[in-house]
Structures are given as structure tokens and as C-alpha cells.
XYZ file of C-alpha atoms in Angstrom:
485
model
C 104.591 213.045 93.559
C 105.669 209.858 92.763
C 107.345 209.514 90.150
C 106.276 207.598 87.465
C 107.601 204.377 86.481
C 109.776 204.125 83.927
C 108.713 201.648 80.268
C 110.908 198.815 80.863
C 112.702 197.561 77.449
C 113.303 194.224 76.445
C 116.802 193.014 77.511
C 119.385 191.889 75.382
C 121.705 188.712 75.943
C 118.928 186.390 77.231
C 120.508 183.530 74.648
C 124.878 183.352 76.069
C 127.245 181.826 73.460
C 127.617 178.264 73.741
C 130.944 178.500 75.154
C 129.687 180.085 78.022
C 126.887 178.392 78.630
C 125.811 175.617 81.038
C 124.831 173.343 79.511
C 128.678 173.389 77.596
C 130.871 173.675 80.643
C 129.275 170.922 82.733
C 129.945 169.105 79.323
C 133.369 170.140 79.390
C 134.159 169.682 83.581
C 132.181 165.413 82.708
C 135.064 164.969 80.669
C 137.800 166.437 82.534
C 136.734 164.481 85.143
C 137.088 161.243 83.443
C 139.896 162.113 82.034
C 141.400 162.486 85.777
C 140.214 159.540 87.346
C 141.575 157.586 83.780
C 144.968 159.154 83.922
C 144.903 157.756 88.327
C 144.043 154.204 86.469
C 146.766 155.141 84.093
C 149.088 154.992 86.168
C 149.277 151.987 88.084
C 147.807 150.232 84.312
C 151.275 150.779 82.974
C 153.521 149.277 85.459
C 151.482 146.855 85.030
C 151.545 146.378 81.440
C 156.175 146.222 81.947
C 156.036 144.289 84.927
C 153.759 141.740 82.502
C 156.758 142.080 80.004
C 159.475 141.759 81.369
C 158.010 138.704 82.963
C 157.228 137.289 79.395
C 160.445 138.418 78.578
C 161.850 136.168 81.090
C 159.555 133.020 80.389
C 161.417 132.650 77.632
C 164.734 132.001 79.307
C 162.775 128.503 80.229
C 162.978 127.769 76.981
C 166.546 128.131 76.861
C 166.333 126.031 79.635
C 166.102 123.159 77.521
C 168.627 123.236 75.155
C 170.600 123.854 78.465
C 169.798 120.564 79.599
C 170.809 119.073 76.250
C 174.359 120.677 76.606
C 175.055 119.126 79.837
C 173.943 115.837 77.968
C 176.456 116.598 75.814
C 174.725 118.460 72.732
C 176.569 121.877 72.574
C 175.124 124.619 70.999
C 176.677 126.032 67.820
C 177.347 130.100 67.784
C 175.252 129.847 65.286
C 171.965 128.540 67.254
C 173.661 130.651 69.765
C 173.157 133.079 67.677
C 169.655 132.213 66.457
C 168.357 131.923 69.718
C 169.266 135.220 70.262
C 167.438 136.429 67.771
C 164.680 134.260 68.819
C 164.106 135.575 71.757
C 165.156 139.096 70.872
C 168.228 139.347 73.679
C 172.322 139.845 73.718
C 173.098 137.792 76.848
C 170.915 134.479 78.703
C 171.885 132.883 81.555
C 170.556 130.243 84.467
C 171.485 130.878 87.822
C 171.057 127.692 89.928
C 171.749 127.758 94.014
C 175.741 128.141 93.728
C 175.862 127.720 90.265
C 175.777 130.457 87.160
C 175.452 128.548 83.746
C 175.737 131.000 79.962
C 174.012 130.177 77.641
C 174.447 132.945 74.592
C 175.493 135.923 74.382
C 176.608 137.852 71.712
C 180.439 138.918 70.511
C 179.612 142.426 70.559
C 178.204 142.725 74.284
C 178.626 145.979 76.003
C 178.138 147.872 79.222
C 174.024 147.694 80.018
C 172.728 150.938 80.528
C 170.898 149.582 83.988
C 169.885 146.410 85.750
C 166.517 145.868 86.439
C 165.498 142.842 89.272
C 162.176 142.188 89.630
C 162.052 139.952 93.235
C 163.517 143.468 94.650
C 161.811 145.974 92.611
C 157.996 147.678 94.775
C 155.031 149.152 93.492
C 156.365 152.287 94.053
C 159.448 151.771 91.757
C 157.770 150.545 89.119
C 155.655 153.202 88.482
C 159.450 155.052 88.476
C 160.731 152.771 85.946
C 157.322 152.547 83.996
C 157.454 156.834 83.376
C 160.956 156.355 82.696
C 160.892 154.578 79.660
C 158.649 156.181 78.243
C 159.784 159.132 79.176
C 163.950 158.048 77.443
C 164.767 159.291 73.949
C 167.523 157.143 73.479
C 168.486 153.371 73.292
C 169.492 151.746 76.480
C 170.524 147.774 77.341
C 168.587 146.636 79.961
C 169.787 143.732 82.731
C 166.746 141.738 83.520
C 166.616 139.256 86.812
C 164.029 137.086 88.364
C 162.399 134.205 88.562
C 161.802 131.582 86.142
C 159.897 128.117 86.382
C 158.552 127.362 89.809
C 161.310 129.781 91.184
C 163.752 126.910 92.148
C 166.445 128.779 88.993
C 166.701 132.742 88.118
C 167.008 134.017 84.756
C 169.184 136.292 83.344
C 168.526 137.832 80.642
C 170.594 141.570 78.509
C 167.747 142.930 75.814
C 168.066 146.240 73.870
C 164.938 148.350 75.945
C 164.078 149.498 72.192
C 161.080 147.253 71.982
C 159.938 147.722 75.431
C 159.533 150.935 74.787
C 157.326 150.783 71.308
C 154.886 148.633 73.099
C 154.362 150.898 76.111
C 154.319 153.933 73.749
C 151.222 151.726 71.656
C 149.328 150.300 74.873
C 149.763 154.624 76.359
C 147.532 155.158 72.796
C 145.184 152.966 73.007
C 144.408 154.011 76.826
C 143.677 157.348 75.742
C 141.660 156.652 73.089
C 139.467 154.550 74.932
C 139.904 157.350 78.052
C 138.697 159.722 75.398
C 135.812 157.586 73.905
C 134.945 156.953 78.034
C 135.220 160.199 79.009
C 132.774 161.833 75.581
C 129.758 159.253 76.111
C 129.971 160.285 79.747
C 129.797 164.074 79.202
C 127.355 163.068 76.684
C 125.293 161.448 78.657
C 125.450 163.003 81.531
C 124.708 166.464 79.408
C 122.124 165.369 78.302
C 120.705 164.521 81.221
C 120.908 167.437 83.122
C 120.030 169.549 79.976
C 116.373 167.024 80.270
C 115.744 167.572 83.474
C 117.595 170.769 84.741
C 118.967 173.485 81.985
C 114.935 173.498 79.761
C 113.250 173.775 83.232
C 115.841 176.837 84.028
C 115.921 178.375 80.871
C 112.481 178.463 80.881
C 112.424 180.284 84.197
C 115.190 183.112 81.954
C 112.860 183.037 79.341
C 110.385 183.735 81.824
C 111.981 186.616 83.509
C 112.958 188.408 80.168
C 109.600 188.353 79.047
C 108.317 189.601 82.217
C 110.782 192.255 82.672
C 109.974 193.296 79.367
C 106.206 194.256 80.488
C 106.360 193.618 84.772
C 102.353 194.897 84.378
C 101.201 192.419 81.543
C 99.374 189.756 84.180
C 99.277 187.063 80.617
C 103.369 187.198 80.545
C 103.435 185.940 84.766
C 104.705 182.169 84.566
C 102.539 179.436 84.902
C 103.992 177.358 86.759
C 104.305 173.209 86.064
C 103.512 170.567 88.581
C 106.405 168.991 89.156
C 107.560 168.212 92.756
C 110.941 168.783 93.050
C 112.915 172.102 93.533
C 112.387 173.716 90.531
C 108.712 173.035 91.180
C 109.492 175.064 94.744
C 111.014 177.557 92.194
C 108.336 178.530 89.327
C 105.643 178.643 92.197
C 107.346 180.285 93.637
C 108.436 183.044 91.176
C 104.972 183.217 89.905
C 103.242 184.551 92.596
C 106.511 187.159 93.556
C 106.127 188.048 89.852
C 102.012 188.566 90.795
C 103.017 190.519 93.387
C 105.424 192.845 91.636
C 103.041 193.562 89.490
C 100.413 194.142 91.546
C 102.620 196.738 93.505
C 103.868 198.099 90.026
C 99.615 198.590 88.726
C 98.842 199.570 92.355
C 102.261 202.536 92.333
C 101.145 203.765 88.387
C 97.516 204.774 89.421
C 99.322 206.286 92.932
C 101.353 207.971 90.082
C 98.480 209.074 88.140
C 96.463 210.094 91.362
C 99.401 212.372 91.844
C 99.425 214.144 88.807
C 95.321 214.801 89.866
C 96.048 215.787 93.423
C 98.588 218.071 91.823
C 95.889 219.938 89.520
C 93.457 219.496 92.906
C 94.868 221.524 95.058
C 96.374 224.868 92.155
C 93.246 225.244 91.936
C 91.814 224.579 95.177
C 93.642 227.120 96.985
C 92.362 229.781 94.455
C 89.306 228.757 95.857
C 90.959 228.841 99.849
C 91.499 232.428 99.108
C 88.894 233.684 97.711
C 86.887 231.986 100.905
C 89.927 233.418 103.294
C 88.890 236.882 101.939
C 84.923 236.671 102.401
C 86.464 234.729 105.987
C 87.633 238.344 106.697
C 84.066 241.024 106.000
C 82.667 238.433 108.337
C 84.575 240.149 111.006
C 82.954 242.812 110.734
C 79.258 241.173 110.565
C 78.229 242.839 114.895
C 76.853 239.442 115.284
C 77.666 237.217 118.768
C 77.751 233.948 117.186
C 78.927 235.024 114.267
C 81.830 236.699 115.985
C 82.554 233.406 117.918
C 83.077 230.954 114.873
C 84.931 233.610 112.249
C 88.002 233.256 114.322
C 87.682 229.412 114.153
C 86.882 229.748 110.120
C 89.963 231.493 109.371
C 91.975 229.449 111.700
C 91.030 225.978 110.032
C 91.199 228.261 106.696
C 94.881 229.104 107.614
C 95.442 225.859 108.145
C 94.250 224.680 104.684
C 95.469 226.654 102.813
C 99.433 225.892 104.559
C 97.728 222.100 103.733
C 97.649 222.478 100.502
C 101.194 224.582 100.107
C 102.123 220.520 101.535
C 100.887 218.513 99.615
C 103.229 218.831 96.807
C 106.550 217.963 99.304
C 104.665 215.420 100.529
C 103.968 213.673 97.319
C 107.552 214.378 96.258
C 109.152 212.582 100.002
C 107.854 212.716 103.124
C 106.639 215.372 105.755
C 108.604 218.019 106.155
C 111.019 217.708 109.560
C 109.122 218.804 112.601
C 109.213 222.600 114.144
C 109.474 221.781 117.742
C 107.833 224.082 120.262
C 106.677 224.033 123.878
C 102.767 224.255 122.898
C 99.636 223.709 125.033
C 98.349 220.767 124.509
C 95.268 221.247 126.008
C 95.225 224.432 124.113
C 95.710 222.692 120.963
C 93.178 219.817 121.438
C 90.488 222.517 122.089
C 91.019 223.326 118.789
C 90.919 220.423 116.760
C 87.816 219.888 118.381
C 86.256 223.243 117.443
C 87.787 222.170 113.451
C 84.406 218.805 114.143
C 81.686 219.476 112.861
C 79.550 217.023 115.556
C 76.326 218.444 116.057
C 73.567 218.111 119.306
C 71.767 215.433 117.536
C 74.600 213.442 116.861
C 74.898 212.829 120.998
C 78.774 212.537 120.868
C 80.500 214.021 123.474
C 84.480 214.973 123.007
C 86.673 214.695 126.078
C 89.464 217.146 126.896
C 91.001 214.714 129.426
C 94.359 216.545 128.782
C 96.031 218.302 131.435
C 95.274 222.159 131.063
C 98.810 223.273 132.079
C 100.640 220.822 130.396
C 103.936 221.984 128.194
C 105.100 219.675 125.394
C 107.871 220.114 122.898
C 106.470 219.470 119.618
C 105.175 220.971 116.182
C 101.950 222.551 116.925
C 101.327 221.967 113.728
C 101.800 218.932 112.785
C 100.464 217.318 115.775
C 97.280 219.198 115.152
C 97.171 217.454 111.425
C 97.969 213.675 113.441
C 95.561 214.704 116.037
C 92.784 215.821 113.820
C 93.152 212.677 111.418
C 92.201 210.698 114.837
C 89.271 211.866 116.019
C 87.885 212.381 112.822
C 88.113 208.909 112.314
C 86.426 207.747 115.404
C 83.916 210.312 115.208
C 83.264 208.570 111.921
C 83.168 205.080 112.618
C 80.034 206.322 114.739
C 78.855 208.389 112.737
C 75.883 205.219 111.751
C 74.461 204.168 114.877
C 71.105 205.050 115.925
C 70.431 204.178 119.310
C 69.955 206.383 122.563
C 70.928 204.118 124.948
C 74.494 203.276 123.314
C 77.421 206.016 124.930
C 79.190 208.219 122.016
C 82.350 209.564 123.149
C 86.024 210.412 122.066
C 88.935 211.365 124.616
C 91.821 213.076 124.351
C 94.399 212.617 127.588
C 98.149 212.363 128.398
C 99.850 210.700 130.410
C 103.465 210.796 131.580
C 104.613 206.528 131.719
C 108.194 207.501 132.107
C 110.719 209.939 132.071
C 110.949 212.825 129.859
C 107.649 210.763 127.942
C 104.851 212.327 127.273
C 102.090 209.623 126.225
C 99.155 210.697 124.329
C 96.315 208.390 124.302
C 93.024 208.992 121.804
C 89.941 206.772 122.506
C 86.644 206.294 121.143
C 83.692 203.808 122.241
C 83.044 203.095 118.959
C 82.968 199.463 117.622
C 86.142 199.125 117.059
C 88.753 197.956 113.835
C 87.792 195.135 111.922
C 90.416 192.709 110.840
C 91.586 194.181 107.862
C 91.984 197.652 109.082
C 94.254 195.806 111.704
C 96.141 193.711 108.573
C 97.358 196.948 106.613
C 96.611 199.905 109.909
C 98.966 202.721 108.959
C 99.395 201.721 104.844
C 98.126 204.584 102.933
C 94.916 203.359 100.419
C 94.810 199.887 102.271
C 94.815 200.884 106.415
C 91.328 202.230 106.190
C 88.840 201.712 109.241
C 85.451 202.331 107.204
C 84.526 201.845 104.162
C 84.914 203.866 101.209
C 88.265 205.467 103.302
C 91.657 205.569 101.676
C 93.640 205.272 105.115
C 95.819 208.448 104.407
C 94.474 209.941 107.600
C 96.393 206.762 110.282
C 99.203 206.670 107.251
C 100.219 210.335 107.455
C 99.496 210.608 111.381
C 102.379 207.656 112.166
C 104.397 209.170 109.547
C 104.411 212.561 111.821
C 104.807 211.173 114.904
C 107.951 209.160 113.175
C 109.171 212.253 112.408
C 109.022 212.888 116.230
C 110.933 210.089 116.764
C 107.877 208.205 118.839
C 105.738 205.441 118.226
C 102.217 204.823 116.957
C 99.844 201.876 118.048
C 96.288 200.769 118.217
C 96.524 199.090 122.545
C 93.675 196.721 123.038
C 91.607 197.930 125.199
C 89.330 196.053 127.592
C 86.110 197.865 126.436
C 85.104 198.441 122.725
C 86.670 200.510 120.712
C 89.701 202.047 118.840
C 92.663 203.380 121.122
C 95.194 204.403 120.152
C 98.938 205.417 121.477
C 101.479 207.975 120.959
C 104.410 207.771 122.257
C 107.016 210.828 122.231
C 110.039 211.049 124.494
C 111.732 213.760 125.375
C 108.484 215.750 124.667
C 107.799 216.646 127.637
C 110.582 219.230 129.546
C 112.934 218.486 132.104
C 110.485 220.152 135.042
C 107.486 218.661 133.657
C 108.826 215.053 133.982
């Protein structure tokens, strides 16, 4: 029988740690993305800051140019004045280059060899970026000789100075940029975090909590998610999840009922076997009664009881797994159909004609016991479909015939002249407890027939016919011996 469904237990860990939450990861990812963008902005900006600082340093030479003009008029700078000028400009040498002339304005007496020379007229943007990082990463004091255009561009200024003030200014600028970037990254991260938490994470968290609650007791209909009226993707996900939960809850309830039904069938089967065994003993004594009718029907009764006992023994096997593996034997299909007709309770008053159109000499390679059950179910369904008809003019006929549509292919056709199958039965055909062809039926007959045919490697289908009624076709490949095919 179907195994009982284990009780669902609430799952733990539905709330992950803060560092592993999706919102925390999104915040960190956003902040990292903003910081990466700021780095891309910082590289050219620090290079521009260095150029502006050096250009402003050169512009101070313009002040010294005025002093040179005075000197040309006869006013010469004394050593103290030169020292004062160099100290005011924070330089060690100041010179002016005019076309064909280089004029030294001021210099310190102990000027040593310069460590680096920078010519702004020849420096490219890439060179500026490299030079900026070279200054930032340099830890030893260096002397820079700077050359560049001043004034209206007709003159070139030259100044020698210590690099330390430039490096300190660039470090302050970098620190300010870093603090500003951290502020922007934090603000942007929090803004994105809030928006995503409001519009995405909160609905996802609700879905997660609904799944956890539903998983604790899937059969409780009150735990099914109640979807919102959202029209976006999350709204669609909520509605689809609610539908899936409803289907799953119905399926679990049905499976539990089937499990309970299986247990009840097992108990009934145990007592039924005892009753059938007693009936079999009584039927054996009927064989000694000297009556023609009794002698005629006693073998049929004995065979029916034998089959009933065999079926009760196979009930548990059917509930545990599936039909047993077919034991194929060459079988006279015509005789098998005759036995099926003999076991049907058809009275002359019903006016139902049973037609065995199977060729008498046709031999089929199949399991006779299993196919007796499969064809019995189809014939019984056909008879039950015509039970309520009372019109004398209505044709009531159930026919079974066999065909060979292809090489080594056997087709068994069970056809009736009843009212046919309704749409509900067609939609769930061959499904246990859902594919019943009549009110109050279980649909097990068609399900058992389909499973037996499938175990033989065949197919069963409801064929469309030109006349009212139901027509079931069973195709069995390899069921005909080579000489019969």
C-alpha cells in the first residue's frame, strides 16, 4: 500500500545572519561599485591637481619677472633681497627664458643637482598620471626643476623647488577625495539598500516566510499564501506560488486518503480471502450435484473463485509498487474472451449482446491472467454504461475483436454501443480515482487495464469512432508469433 506521508517539521535557519543576508550583500556591492567609480575619477583628478599646482608655481615666476624688469632699469637685487624672494616663492632658483636669452633672477648659494626635471610643454596626460603617482609614492625628499610657459606664452619660466610641499598638498587632496568618496558610497549604498529592501527584499522575505510556514504543515489550507494585487514579476510569483501550494495541499490530502484507503483495503482483503476460501470449498461440493445447470456453471464458478483468491493475494503487491511482471504464454485469445463473457452477469432481460469476434485459432503471446483482468474491466465498464437504458429499440452490444495492423503487431478492440464517455472522464482517462466513466465509480478498472498493457510493452487508447459509444484499442507489439504475423 501507499506509504504514510511523514509529518512535516518546521525548518530552522529561515533568518540568515546579517552578514549573509541579501540586503547586506547588496549594500556592500553598491558601496564597492561606487568606490570603484571614484577610483576611476580620482586617477585623472589627482593628475590635474598636480598640473594646476605646478602651473600656479610657475605663475609665481611672473612676479619675479617684474623684479627683472627693474633690474634691467638699473635696480639690482641684493643677496638679502634674493633670499627674501626665494623664501617668499619657496624656491631655490628662479630664471626667465626669452628668445635667445636666459636670465637668472635668484638662486641659493648651495644649490645642488636636481633630482627630477619636469617640462610642462612636453608632458602628455599619461605622463602626468604616472608623475602624480610617482610623487604620491615617493618617500625621499627630491628637488624638482620645473620648466613651462608663463605670462602670454612668449616667455618660459624656470624654477627649482623641493617636492615635499607638492606631495603634502597631493596627500591632503587624496584624503579629501577618499572621505568624499566614502560619504557618497555610503549614501548611495543606503539609498539602494532602502529601495531594494522596500520593493524587493520585503516581498521576497514574505514569500520565504510563507514557504517555511507551509512546509511545516502542507495540508493546512490556512497556510497557503494569499497573493497581493501587485502586477509586477513578484506579484506573478506570489500568484503562481499560491496556486502550486493549493495543488500540493490537495495532492497531499488525496495521498493521505489513499494511504488510509490502502490500509482499509488490506484489512478487508484479509477477511475476504477467508470468505472466498469457504466459498471455494462449497463450490467444490457443487460438482457432485447431479444437475445439468449446476454442472454447467460450476466450472465457471470455481474458476471465478480461483481468480478472486489470486486477486486478493495480489492486492498488497499492487498497492506497494505496481503490477507483477507478466508471465507470457501462448494463449487462445478467443477462448479467453469467452471466459470473460461467461463471468459477466448479463441476463436475457437486459438485451445486451456480447460478440466475440476474435478468430478462434488466433494465438497471442501474453499473460492470460493479467489480460483476463484488463479485458474484464473494459467489458464490465461497457456493460455498466448501458445498464440504465430501457428503450427496446436501442442496440446494446459489446464486441471484442482482434486485428493485425502491422508485422507482429496485435490490436485488441473492445467496443460498445453505449452513450460514450463524457468530457470529465476523457480528461482524466486511465487515472485512478479520477478517470471514472460513471457516477460513483473509482476509475480503478481503466487504471489497472492501462498498467497491465504498459507492462506488456503496449499502449491503450480511447479511439475516436464514427458511431456513438466507446472504443478502446490495445496495441501489443510482438504479441503475435512469427507464423501468425
